[in-house]
């Protein structure tokens, strides 16, 4: 089990329709196609023997490896250093565009910078999470892998001779293997292409350089749209690029993470599929990206959110919490019991049954998003507003019921405090929108429901014995989701009730700079085992400290949190007690929370109201 690479020992590359993870030993051990939520081609991260992988690394020699991104891009460079030479594997995916396609290219370019290095190339695809058999056809100009549902070509990058000049391609099991010695100044490599139009072909180094130049230009032009000039520019811009990489361009859907099954506790059962678009994540992204200056992306996310609101209103059903990247609703969960899981963390799940949960907080996120976007000139259409009205009418009549909560627990419904105060946000923003625009709505009924929620939360959500707002009305358990209360305007950050809540969290949920979402032992959530601290909660805590007048504490906590990122500036969902990253990786909410915390800290430290 120790042979699995650390979660944070990976870089993310992508083409705005799907993505791949590349470890610091040059192995692609996660890649799904043609979409983020499609079956895997390489899933060695979930089973080294059965999942499939694509490795290019030094052979038969001790080496040190380093990873970095080409500045201002998601082009990943893995550097290998030995006593005899230095070489680089450059991995990237040319942008696929806004129209859905099955054709995707993963470019792996190998350059020897100094001396000589012998490489092993091992490409072992395993289609459909390793469940489908496939044919292997080795040809002079490459290799064809053909499964019942997908064909993949591996084309040689060369200026002459065979692959990597004179190396022999050997078929092993269901893949290919070769060993080759490369010399200073040599440029070689391969291009893996899904759903190709023809046979594998020779690709010249000049063609690969042109693809790299086009990819670099696209990303640097996009990044030039950022308005952020604060203290943490490199981390904020890397987070923004990571969010962009996790966006499905044809619909504007933002996936929570490009991976599935990475555990919240190594060896535990909290292993979920995050390759879907959560309404909550997309809603929060709109304001973060507007503040950064990425108006086009914010508008795409807003459109995706409003489309989901319109679909829900048309069905007369509550808003679903997550969707597939194409907007479809079917996320049925199944267990891949033939895969052992990352470091033995089973079960491996694909699909996500939490899609059917009732989570009232998402209505607050959606309405806050629409309200803030309208303030920046991105107003809803007439039909969009009518859908919002139907949704808010439903909420005003249905908010006072047990629900599943923001954390998607499987321990039964409760009257969660976060769902209540975020329902207050939804109704409050809806009232403000109608008043500010003059659009028709039954605002009197909305205002009555809003005020009733406020009174209920203040009387039942605050536990007098704990001196704190608690997870739900039938417990005294603290919950990090309360950290959002001042940010959304439900309570003043200087209110004594909030100050005592924050102090209680300091004592119970905070470990140095790291924040647990709640204590599973004190609040059973229907799952066995424990979990790490949640990075997004830690960044929420930073903002809450700053809001509450503890600016020095907020800055120190933020700086400490930055030390937990990967060396590439990426965050998974959680941090283990050992300091390693756990959970799906990278995680959109972690990066969103980093961006908003950094921007808020900058404002406070610069004295901006």
XYZ file of C-alpha atoms in Angstrom:
609
model
C 0.000 0.000 0.000
C 2.967 2.319 0.572
C 3.719 2.237 -3.162
C 0.899 4.691 -3.830
C 2.125 8.260 -4.369
C 0.962 10.936 -1.965
C -2.186 12.723 -3.091
C -0.358 16.061 -3.139
C 2.469 14.581 -5.249
C 0.405 15.247 -8.380
C -0.094 18.039 -10.851
C -3.347 18.728 -12.684
C -3.554 19.243 -16.442
C -6.707 19.617 -18.516
C -8.415 20.884 -21.655
C -11.653 22.396 -20.198
C -13.649 19.219 -20.784
C -11.644 16.670 -18.852
C -8.427 16.475 -16.838
C -5.562 14.209 -15.800
C -3.333 13.853 -12.752
C 0.407 13.348 -13.231
C 2.524 12.207 -10.276
C 6.028 13.466 -9.576
C 7.486 10.209 -10.929
C 6.007 10.969 -14.358
C 2.951 8.713 -14.088
C -0.512 9.596 -15.353
C -2.588 7.674 -12.822
C -5.960 9.395 -13.299
C -7.603 10.277 -16.601
C -11.252 10.030 -17.649
C -12.580 10.733 -21.140
C -14.345 12.218 -22.918
C -15.661 14.169 -19.895
C -14.759 14.663 -16.255
C -17.567 12.281 -15.255
C -16.792 9.644 -17.901
C -15.307 6.220 -17.091
C -11.563 6.163 -16.524
C -8.795 5.169 -18.911
C -6.106 5.430 -16.238
C -7.113 4.936 -12.592
C -3.927 3.649 -10.989
C -4.558 6.088 -8.164
C -7.395 3.792 -7.058
C -5.702 0.473 -7.832
C -2.096 0.227 -8.944
C -2.569 -3.235 -10.435
C -6.005 -2.993 -12.050
C -6.563 0.729 -12.578
C -4.149 1.469 -15.421
C -1.327 4.002 -15.734
C 0.987 5.772 -18.191
C 4.522 6.232 -16.880
C 7.554 7.979 -18.362
C 10.444 8.028 -15.888
C 14.169 7.239 -15.524
C 14.997 3.535 -15.580
C 17.461 1.649 -13.401
C 18.969 4.670 -11.682
C 18.370 6.687 -8.539
C 16.857 10.057 -9.309
C 15.331 13.125 -7.740
C 12.195 14.596 -9.266
C 10.733 18.094 -9.051
C 7.485 19.450 -10.460
C 6.529 22.953 -11.478
C 4.073 24.667 -13.755
C 5.253 26.815 -16.628
C 4.456 30.229 -15.096
C 0.996 31.521 -15.919
C -0.149 28.186 -17.354
C -1.222 24.659 -16.350
C 1.579 23.173 -18.486
C 3.264 20.754 -16.088
C 7.013 20.136 -16.079
C 8.388 17.119 -14.223
C 12.184 17.388 -13.886
C 14.352 14.329 -13.315
C 17.859 14.789 -11.953
C 20.526 12.052 -11.856
C 24.313 12.077 -11.586
C 24.493 11.573 -15.357
C 21.910 14.040 -16.582
C 18.823 16.235 -16.275
C 15.636 15.654 -18.254
C 12.096 16.994 -18.335
C 8.719 15.489 -19.140
C 6.353 18.258 -20.204
C 2.661 17.339 -19.913
C -0.282 19.371 -21.181
C -3.630 19.081 -22.925
C -4.459 21.415 -25.833
C -7.711 23.291 -25.136
C -10.694 21.339 -26.485
C -13.036 24.309 -26.954
C -16.641 25.057 -26.036
C -18.273 22.331 -28.118
C -18.506 18.878 -26.543
C -16.189 16.397 -28.227
C -14.913 12.868 -27.674
C -11.491 13.832 -29.064
C -8.965 14.838 -26.426
C -5.176 14.950 -26.595
C -2.684 14.406 -23.803
C 0.777 15.512 -24.915
C 3.862 14.072 -23.196
C 7.049 15.714 -24.461
C 10.464 14.487 -23.251
C 13.528 16.752 -23.352
C 17.058 15.957 -22.197
C 18.564 19.152 -20.814
C 21.986 17.853 -19.860
C 23.914 14.616 -20.206
C 22.269 11.246 -20.839
C 19.281 9.467 -19.313
C 17.649 6.090 -19.857
C 13.845 6.151 -19.689
C 11.146 3.555 -19.326
C 7.838 4.187 -21.031
C 4.952 2.063 -19.778
C 1.432 2.679 -21.114
C -1.204 0.400 -19.602
C -4.754 1.702 -20.205
C -7.661 0.036 -18.423
C -10.945 1.184 -19.899
C -14.147 1.747 -17.916
C -12.476 1.592 -14.495
C -10.687 -1.599 -15.559
C -13.910 -3.439 -16.382
C -13.620 -3.530 -20.206
C -11.179 -5.634 -22.205
C -9.417 -3.999 -25.126
C -7.282 -4.811 -28.163
C -3.711 -3.588 -28.574
C -2.432 -2.944 -32.098
C 1.260 -1.960 -32.316
C 2.060 -0.149 -35.570
C 5.178 1.507 -36.995
C 3.944 5.001 -36.129
C 2.266 4.262 -32.810
C -0.217 2.096 -30.983
C -3.996 1.687 -31.102
C -5.929 0.674 -27.975
C -9.494 -0.308 -28.848
C -12.202 -1.038 -26.258
C -15.906 -1.710 -26.936
C -16.723 1.965 -26.298
C -13.578 4.002 -26.958
C -10.496 4.000 -29.182
C -7.233 5.610 -28.088
C -4.204 6.279 -30.281
C -0.649 6.699 -29.087
C 1.316 8.616 -31.715
C 5.103 8.948 -31.779
C 6.823 12.306 -31.512
C 10.004 12.045 -33.534
C 12.068 13.621 -36.242
C 13.097 10.257 -37.711
C 13.489 6.571 -36.920
C 11.220 4.666 -34.558
C 9.590 5.933 -31.375
C 12.320 7.679 -29.389
C 14.638 6.885 -32.346
C 15.694 3.213 -32.092
C 13.663 1.904 -29.134
C 11.609 -1.241 -29.623
C 7.976 -1.205 -28.518
C 7.090 -4.366 -26.631
C 3.539 -5.441 -25.879
C 3.083 -6.389 -22.203
C -0.288 -7.501 -20.831
C -2.835 -5.016 -22.199
C -0.350 -2.237 -22.904
C 3.101 -1.439 -24.225
C 6.540 -1.002 -22.714
C 9.890 0.273 -23.932
C 13.236 1.378 -22.543
C 15.279 4.018 -24.357
C 18.411 6.052 -23.766
C 18.132 9.743 -24.620
C 20.917 12.265 -25.050
C 21.356 15.981 -24.475
C 19.323 18.087 -26.878
C 16.982 15.249 -27.820
C 13.220 15.969 -27.982
C 10.811 13.054 -28.181
C 7.580 11.876 -26.667
C 4.083 10.704 -27.444
C 0.581 12.088 -27.899
C -2.317 10.095 -26.483
C -5.538 10.865 -28.359
C -9.057 9.667 -27.584
C -11.610 9.076 -30.364
C -9.054 9.842 -33.103
C -10.108 10.556 -36.666
C -7.521 8.186 -38.139
C -4.547 5.964 -37.467
C -1.548 6.922 -35.299
C 0.940 9.086 -37.134
C 4.359 10.586 -36.769
C 4.255 13.945 -34.971
C 7.308 16.154 -35.333
C 8.865 18.025 -32.399
C 7.961 21.283 -34.156
C 4.278 20.317 -34.171
C 4.422 19.578 -30.446
C 6.136 22.889 -29.741
C 3.406 24.663 -31.703
C 0.713 22.918 -29.614
C 2.574 23.943 -26.461
C 2.860 27.552 -27.675
C -0.877 27.721 -28.470
C -1.763 26.241 -25.074
C 0.579 28.639 -23.307
C -0.843 31.640 -25.185
C -4.434 30.672 -24.362
C -3.785 30.430 -20.651
C -1.666 33.564 -20.367
C -4.262 35.597 -22.274
C -6.942 34.287 -19.935
C -4.905 35.010 -16.821
C -4.204 38.541 -18.018
C -7.888 39.249 -17.291
C -7.288 38.968 -13.551
C -7.586 42.207 -11.571
C -6.049 40.750 -8.425
C -2.874 42.602 -7.393
C -2.835 41.666 -3.715
C -0.258 40.079 -1.437
C -0.863 36.489 -2.476
C -1.033 36.886 -6.223
C 0.726 33.640 -7.156
C -1.542 31.480 -4.962
C -4.723 33.295 -5.983
C -3.930 33.059 -9.685
C -3.022 29.370 -9.406
C -6.332 28.784 -7.617
C -8.198 30.650 -10.353
C -6.481 28.551 -13.036
C -7.327 25.392 -11.116
C -11.010 26.374 -11.044
C -10.875 27.099 -14.759
C -9.308 23.665 -15.373
C -12.222 22.063 -13.511
C -14.844 23.814 -15.640
C -16.657 21.904 -18.379
C -16.607 24.536 -21.114
C -19.617 23.336 -23.187
C -22.040 24.055 -20.317
C -20.057 26.165 -17.836
C -20.404 23.499 -15.102
C -17.752 23.504 -12.375
C -16.915 20.047 -11.001
C -16.171 19.790 -7.280
C -13.010 17.829 -8.109
C -11.761 15.873 -11.130
C -11.344 12.677 -9.078
C -13.452 9.979 -7.431
C -12.836 7.689 -4.497
C -9.884 9.413 -2.821
C -10.450 8.806 0.901
C -11.180 11.301 3.664
C -9.452 8.806 5.955
C -6.867 6.391 4.523
C -8.314 2.914 4.925
C -11.795 4.290 5.669
C -15.120 4.258 3.833
C -15.631 8.011 3.285
C -14.739 7.787 -0.395
C -16.976 9.777 -2.725
C -17.239 10.704 -6.390
C -16.786 14.463 -6.802
C -16.773 14.673 -10.616
C -20.085 16.507 -10.681
C -21.281 20.091 -10.528
C -22.646 21.252 -7.180
C -25.066 24.182 -7.244
C -23.356 25.536 -4.117
C -19.870 25.605 -5.670
C -21.025 27.240 -8.890
C -22.988 29.890 -7.003
C -20.041 30.891 -4.823
C -17.752 30.905 -7.867
C -19.737 33.665 -9.532
C -18.868 36.344 -6.982
C -15.259 35.164 -6.540
C -14.612 35.340 -10.272
C -16.398 38.673 -10.636
C -14.110 40.102 -7.963
C -11.075 38.724 -9.762
C -12.212 40.263 -13.050
C -13.170 37.070 -14.889
C -16.591 38.310 -15.963
C -17.051 35.823 -18.816
C -16.462 32.833 -16.544
C -18.738 34.294 -13.876
C -21.467 34.775 -16.459
C -21.100 31.165 -17.648
C -21.405 29.870 -14.076
C -24.405 32.144 -13.498
C -26.082 30.850 -16.644
C -25.508 27.271 -15.520
C -27.030 28.022 -12.103
C -30.043 29.783 -13.607
C -30.590 26.881 -16.023
C -30.772 24.512 -13.046
C -33.228 26.857 -11.288
C -35.405 26.985 -14.415
C -35.361 23.182 -14.798
C -36.312 22.722 -11.155
C -39.081 25.315 -11.306
C -40.494 23.662 -14.397
C -40.644 20.332 -12.594
C -42.176 21.863 -9.472
C -39.518 20.017 -7.443
C -36.863 21.189 -4.999
C -33.540 22.172 -6.497
C -31.184 19.193 -6.806
C -27.859 19.794 -5.054
C -25.630 18.454 -7.855
C -25.805 17.510 -11.523
C -23.705 15.918 -14.208
C -21.619 18.327 -16.252
C -24.220 18.304 -19.044
C -26.979 19.234 -16.574
C -28.555 15.781 -16.380
C -29.779 14.508 -13.007
C -28.915 10.794 -12.965
C -26.011 10.282 -10.550
C -26.843 6.775 -9.354
C -24.136 5.435 -7.022
C -22.364 2.105 -7.477
C -19.382 0.368 -5.863
C -16.385 -0.770 -7.909
C -15.550 -3.750 -5.736
C -12.833 -4.992 -8.117
C -10.665 -1.967 -7.222
C -8.801 -1.989 -3.905
C -8.970 1.804 -3.466
C -6.219 4.301 -2.747
C -3.880 2.604 -0.233
C -6.598 0.027 0.448
C -9.394 2.560 1.052
C -12.525 0.732 0.005
C -15.226 0.911 -1.161
C -14.517 2.814 -4.362
C -17.713 4.580 -5.367
C -18.767 6.181 -8.642
C -21.946 8.199 -8.887
C -23.269 10.002 -5.839
C -26.542 9.257 -4.065
C -26.272 12.514 -2.136
C -27.735 14.139 -5.259
C -31.179 13.198 -3.963
C -30.719 14.865 -0.571
C -32.663 17.907 0.586
C -30.177 20.649 1.454
C -31.812 23.979 2.179
C -28.597 25.998 2.284
C -28.229 25.854 -1.506
C -31.159 28.234 -1.937
C -29.247 30.875 -0.021
C -26.156 30.334 -2.159
C -28.179 30.605 -5.373
C -30.072 33.761 -4.395
C -26.964 35.412 -2.981
C -25.200 34.649 -6.272
C -28.021 36.104 -8.379
C -28.290 39.150 -6.111
C -24.563 39.930 -6.165
C -24.343 39.344 -9.920
C -27.225 41.741 -10.500
C -25.264 44.364 -8.580
C -22.476 43.916 -11.137
C -24.796 44.304 -14.115
C -25.540 40.596 -14.735
C -29.306 40.647 -14.307
C -31.636 37.712 -14.806
C -33.966 37.559 -17.787
C -37.739 37.798 -17.413
C -38.124 34.018 -17.654
C -35.205 33.588 -15.280
C -36.890 35.805 -12.706
C -40.168 33.925 -13.012
C -38.276 30.700 -12.220
C -36.636 32.376 -9.221
C -40.045 33.493 -7.962
C -41.428 29.950 -8.153
C -38.363 28.621 -6.326
C -38.550 31.235 -3.566
C -42.303 30.690 -3.215
C -41.562 26.991 -2.633
C -38.881 27.809 -0.074
C -41.084 30.257 1.825
C -43.546 27.420 2.397
C -41.069 24.560 2.937
C -38.093 25.903 4.893
C -39.342 24.707 8.283
C -38.611 20.991 7.921
C -35.753 18.565 8.668
C -33.135 18.261 5.929
C -29.856 16.496 5.178
C -27.571 19.469 5.739
C -24.607 21.061 4.011
C -22.228 18.176 4.819
C -24.292 15.510 3.013
C -24.407 13.277 6.061
C -26.143 9.924 5.841
C -27.332 9.765 9.432
C -30.852 11.112 8.956
C -32.450 14.522 8.558
C -32.280 17.240 11.202
C -33.215 20.890 11.608
C -29.752 22.109 10.651
C -28.936 25.658 11.684
C -26.933 26.318 8.509
C -29.888 25.357 6.338
C -32.065 27.756 8.307
C -29.849 30.817 8.188
C -29.055 30.233 4.502
C -32.818 30.019 3.830
C -32.975 33.431 5.519
C -30.323 34.598 3.035
C -32.381 33.312 0.103
C -35.519 35.113 1.186
C -33.663 38.278 2.171
C -31.884 38.535 -1.198
C -35.080 37.756 -3.087
C -36.871 40.599 -1.274
C -33.984 42.959 -2.025
C -33.877 41.951 -5.699
C -37.587 42.558 -6.155
C -37.393 45.912 -4.371
C -34.343 47.035 -6.317
C -35.662 46.077 -9.730
C -39.396 46.514 -9.328
C -39.936 42.990 -10.614
C -43.221 41.406 -9.503
C -43.199 39.018 -6.539
C -45.135 38.254 -3.356
C -42.486 39.928 -1.225
C -44.717 40.360 1.815
C -44.960 36.595 2.259
C -41.222 36.224 1.645
C -40.433 38.856 4.263
C -42.669 37.155 6.845
C -40.904 33.823 6.242
C -37.498 35.536 6.417
C -38.315 37.142 9.751
C -39.703 33.880 11.136
C -36.472 32.093 10.248
C -34.426 34.776 11.979
C -36.419 34.503 15.177
C -36.245 30.705 15.118
C -32.463 30.569 14.597
C -31.782 33.115 17.323
C -34.008 31.300 19.813
C -33.317 27.643 18.917
C -30.002 27.636 17.038
C -28.060 29.278 19.864
C -27.244 26.855 22.694
C -27.183 28.772 25.975
C -25.115 26.126 27.746
C -22.423 26.156 25.059
C -22.708 29.878 24.440
C -22.618 29.140 20.726
C -24.653 28.539 17.612
C -24.738 24.763 17.122
C -25.131 22.245 14.328
C -28.850 21.637 14.684
C -31.611 22.293 17.182
C -31.371 18.926 18.972
C -27.659 18.950 19.779
C -24.907 20.937 21.439
C -22.340 19.998 18.751
C -20.379 22.827 17.139
C -20.238 23.058 13.363
C -17.860 25.033 11.116
C -20.680 25.876 8.710
C -21.687 28.516 11.263
C -18.581 30.481 10.190
C -20.623 31.870 7.309
C -23.179 33.630 9.517
C -21.424 37.041 9.695
C -20.284 36.917 6.048
C -23.846 36.725 4.753
C -25.086 39.416 7.125
C -27.182 37.221 9.380
C -25.374 38.466 12.481
C -22.829 41.176 13.211
C -19.298 39.779 13.648
C -19.025 41.939 16.789
C -22.268 40.618 18.318
C -21.553 38.942 21.704
C -23.444 35.849 20.572
C -21.123 35.497 17.594
C -17.973 36.328 19.550
C -18.743 33.557 22.043
C -19.460 31.149 19.167
C -16.089 31.906 17.609
C -14.313 31.377 20.935
C -16.050 28.018 21.350
C -14.833 26.996 17.893
C -11.312 28.130 18.791
C -11.347 25.672 21.680
C -13.031 22.697 20.015
C -12.814 22.732 16.213
C -9.503 24.489 15.569
C -6.156 22.684 15.655
C -3.528 25.382 15.114
C -4.679 26.846 11.775
C -6.712 23.788 10.754
C -10.462 23.522 11.273
C -12.621 20.401 11.621
C -16.122 20.735 10.205
C -17.612 18.993 13.277
C -16.875 16.067 15.584
C -18.302 12.877 13.985
C -18.056 11.028 17.304
C -20.302 13.598 18.999
C -22.648 13.916 16.024
C -22.998 10.534 14.274
C -23.315 11.047 10.526
C -24.118 7.497 9.453
C -20.527 6.652 8.443
C -17.721 4.800 10.163
C -14.321 6.299 10.871
C -12.990 9.799 11.273
C -11.781 12.489 8.882
C -9.234 15.246 8.564
C -9.623 18.993 8.835
C -11.434 20.687 5.944
C -9.360 23.230 4.040
C -12.374 25.296 3.039
C -13.404 25.527 6.715
C -9.903 26.728 7.578
C -10.148 29.486 4.984
C -13.657 30.386 6.251
C -12.100 30.687 9.699
C -9.534 33.161 8.333
C -12.283 35.455 7.116
C -14.284 35.081 10.292
C -11.267 36.045 12.401
C -10.734 39.146 10.283
C -14.424 40.086 10.421
C -14.362 39.749 14.195
C -11.485 42.175 14.652
C -8.698 39.585 15.018
C -6.778 40.628 11.915
C -3.327 39.511 13.102
C -4.694 36.063 13.976
C -6.395 35.909 10.582
C -3.216 36.688 8.655
C -1.101 34.183 10.609
C -3.733 31.486 10.139
C -3.851 32.196 6.401
C -0.063 32.062 6.061
C -0.005 28.756 7.943
C -2.681 27.354 5.632
C -0.519 28.183 2.623
C 2.157 25.828 3.964
C -0.243 22.892 3.575
C -0.645 23.288 -0.188
C 1.170 20.975 -2.567
C 4.391 22.354 -3.999
C 2.283 23.287 -7.037
C -0.180 25.328 -4.957
C -3.003 22.762 -5.033
C -5.358 21.692 -2.233
C -7.413 18.573 -1.736
C -10.561 18.605 0.378
C -8.877 17.794 3.697
C -5.612 17.753 5.658
C -4.794 14.679 7.765
C -3.292 14.866 11.242
C 0.052 13.986 9.629
C -0.173 17.094 7.445
C -0.711 15.140 4.220
C -3.569 15.992 1.872
C -6.492 13.578 1.759
C -9.798 13.452 -0.067
C -10.520 14.288 -3.682
C -7.892 16.444 -5.355
C -7.754 19.226 -6.218
C -10.986 20.466 -4.682
C -12.850 23.478 -6.056
C -14.274 24.652 -2.721
C -10.810 24.724 -1.120
C -9.529 26.987 -3.876
C -12.653 29.153 -3.894
C -12.305 29.693 -0.160
C -8.613 30.548 -0.526
C -9.462 33.222 -3.109
C -12.219 34.833 -1.043
C -10.113 34.743 2.149
C -7.137 36.347 0.391
C -9.249 39.108 -1.135
C -10.976 39.866 2.162
C -7.686 39.941 4.058
C -6.217 42.326 1.492
C -9.201 44.646 1.879
C -8.962 44.653 5.669
C -5.197 45.144 5.747
C -5.427 47.970 3.204
C -8.265 49.650 5.081
C -10.741 49.187 2.233
C -14.330 49.385 3.546
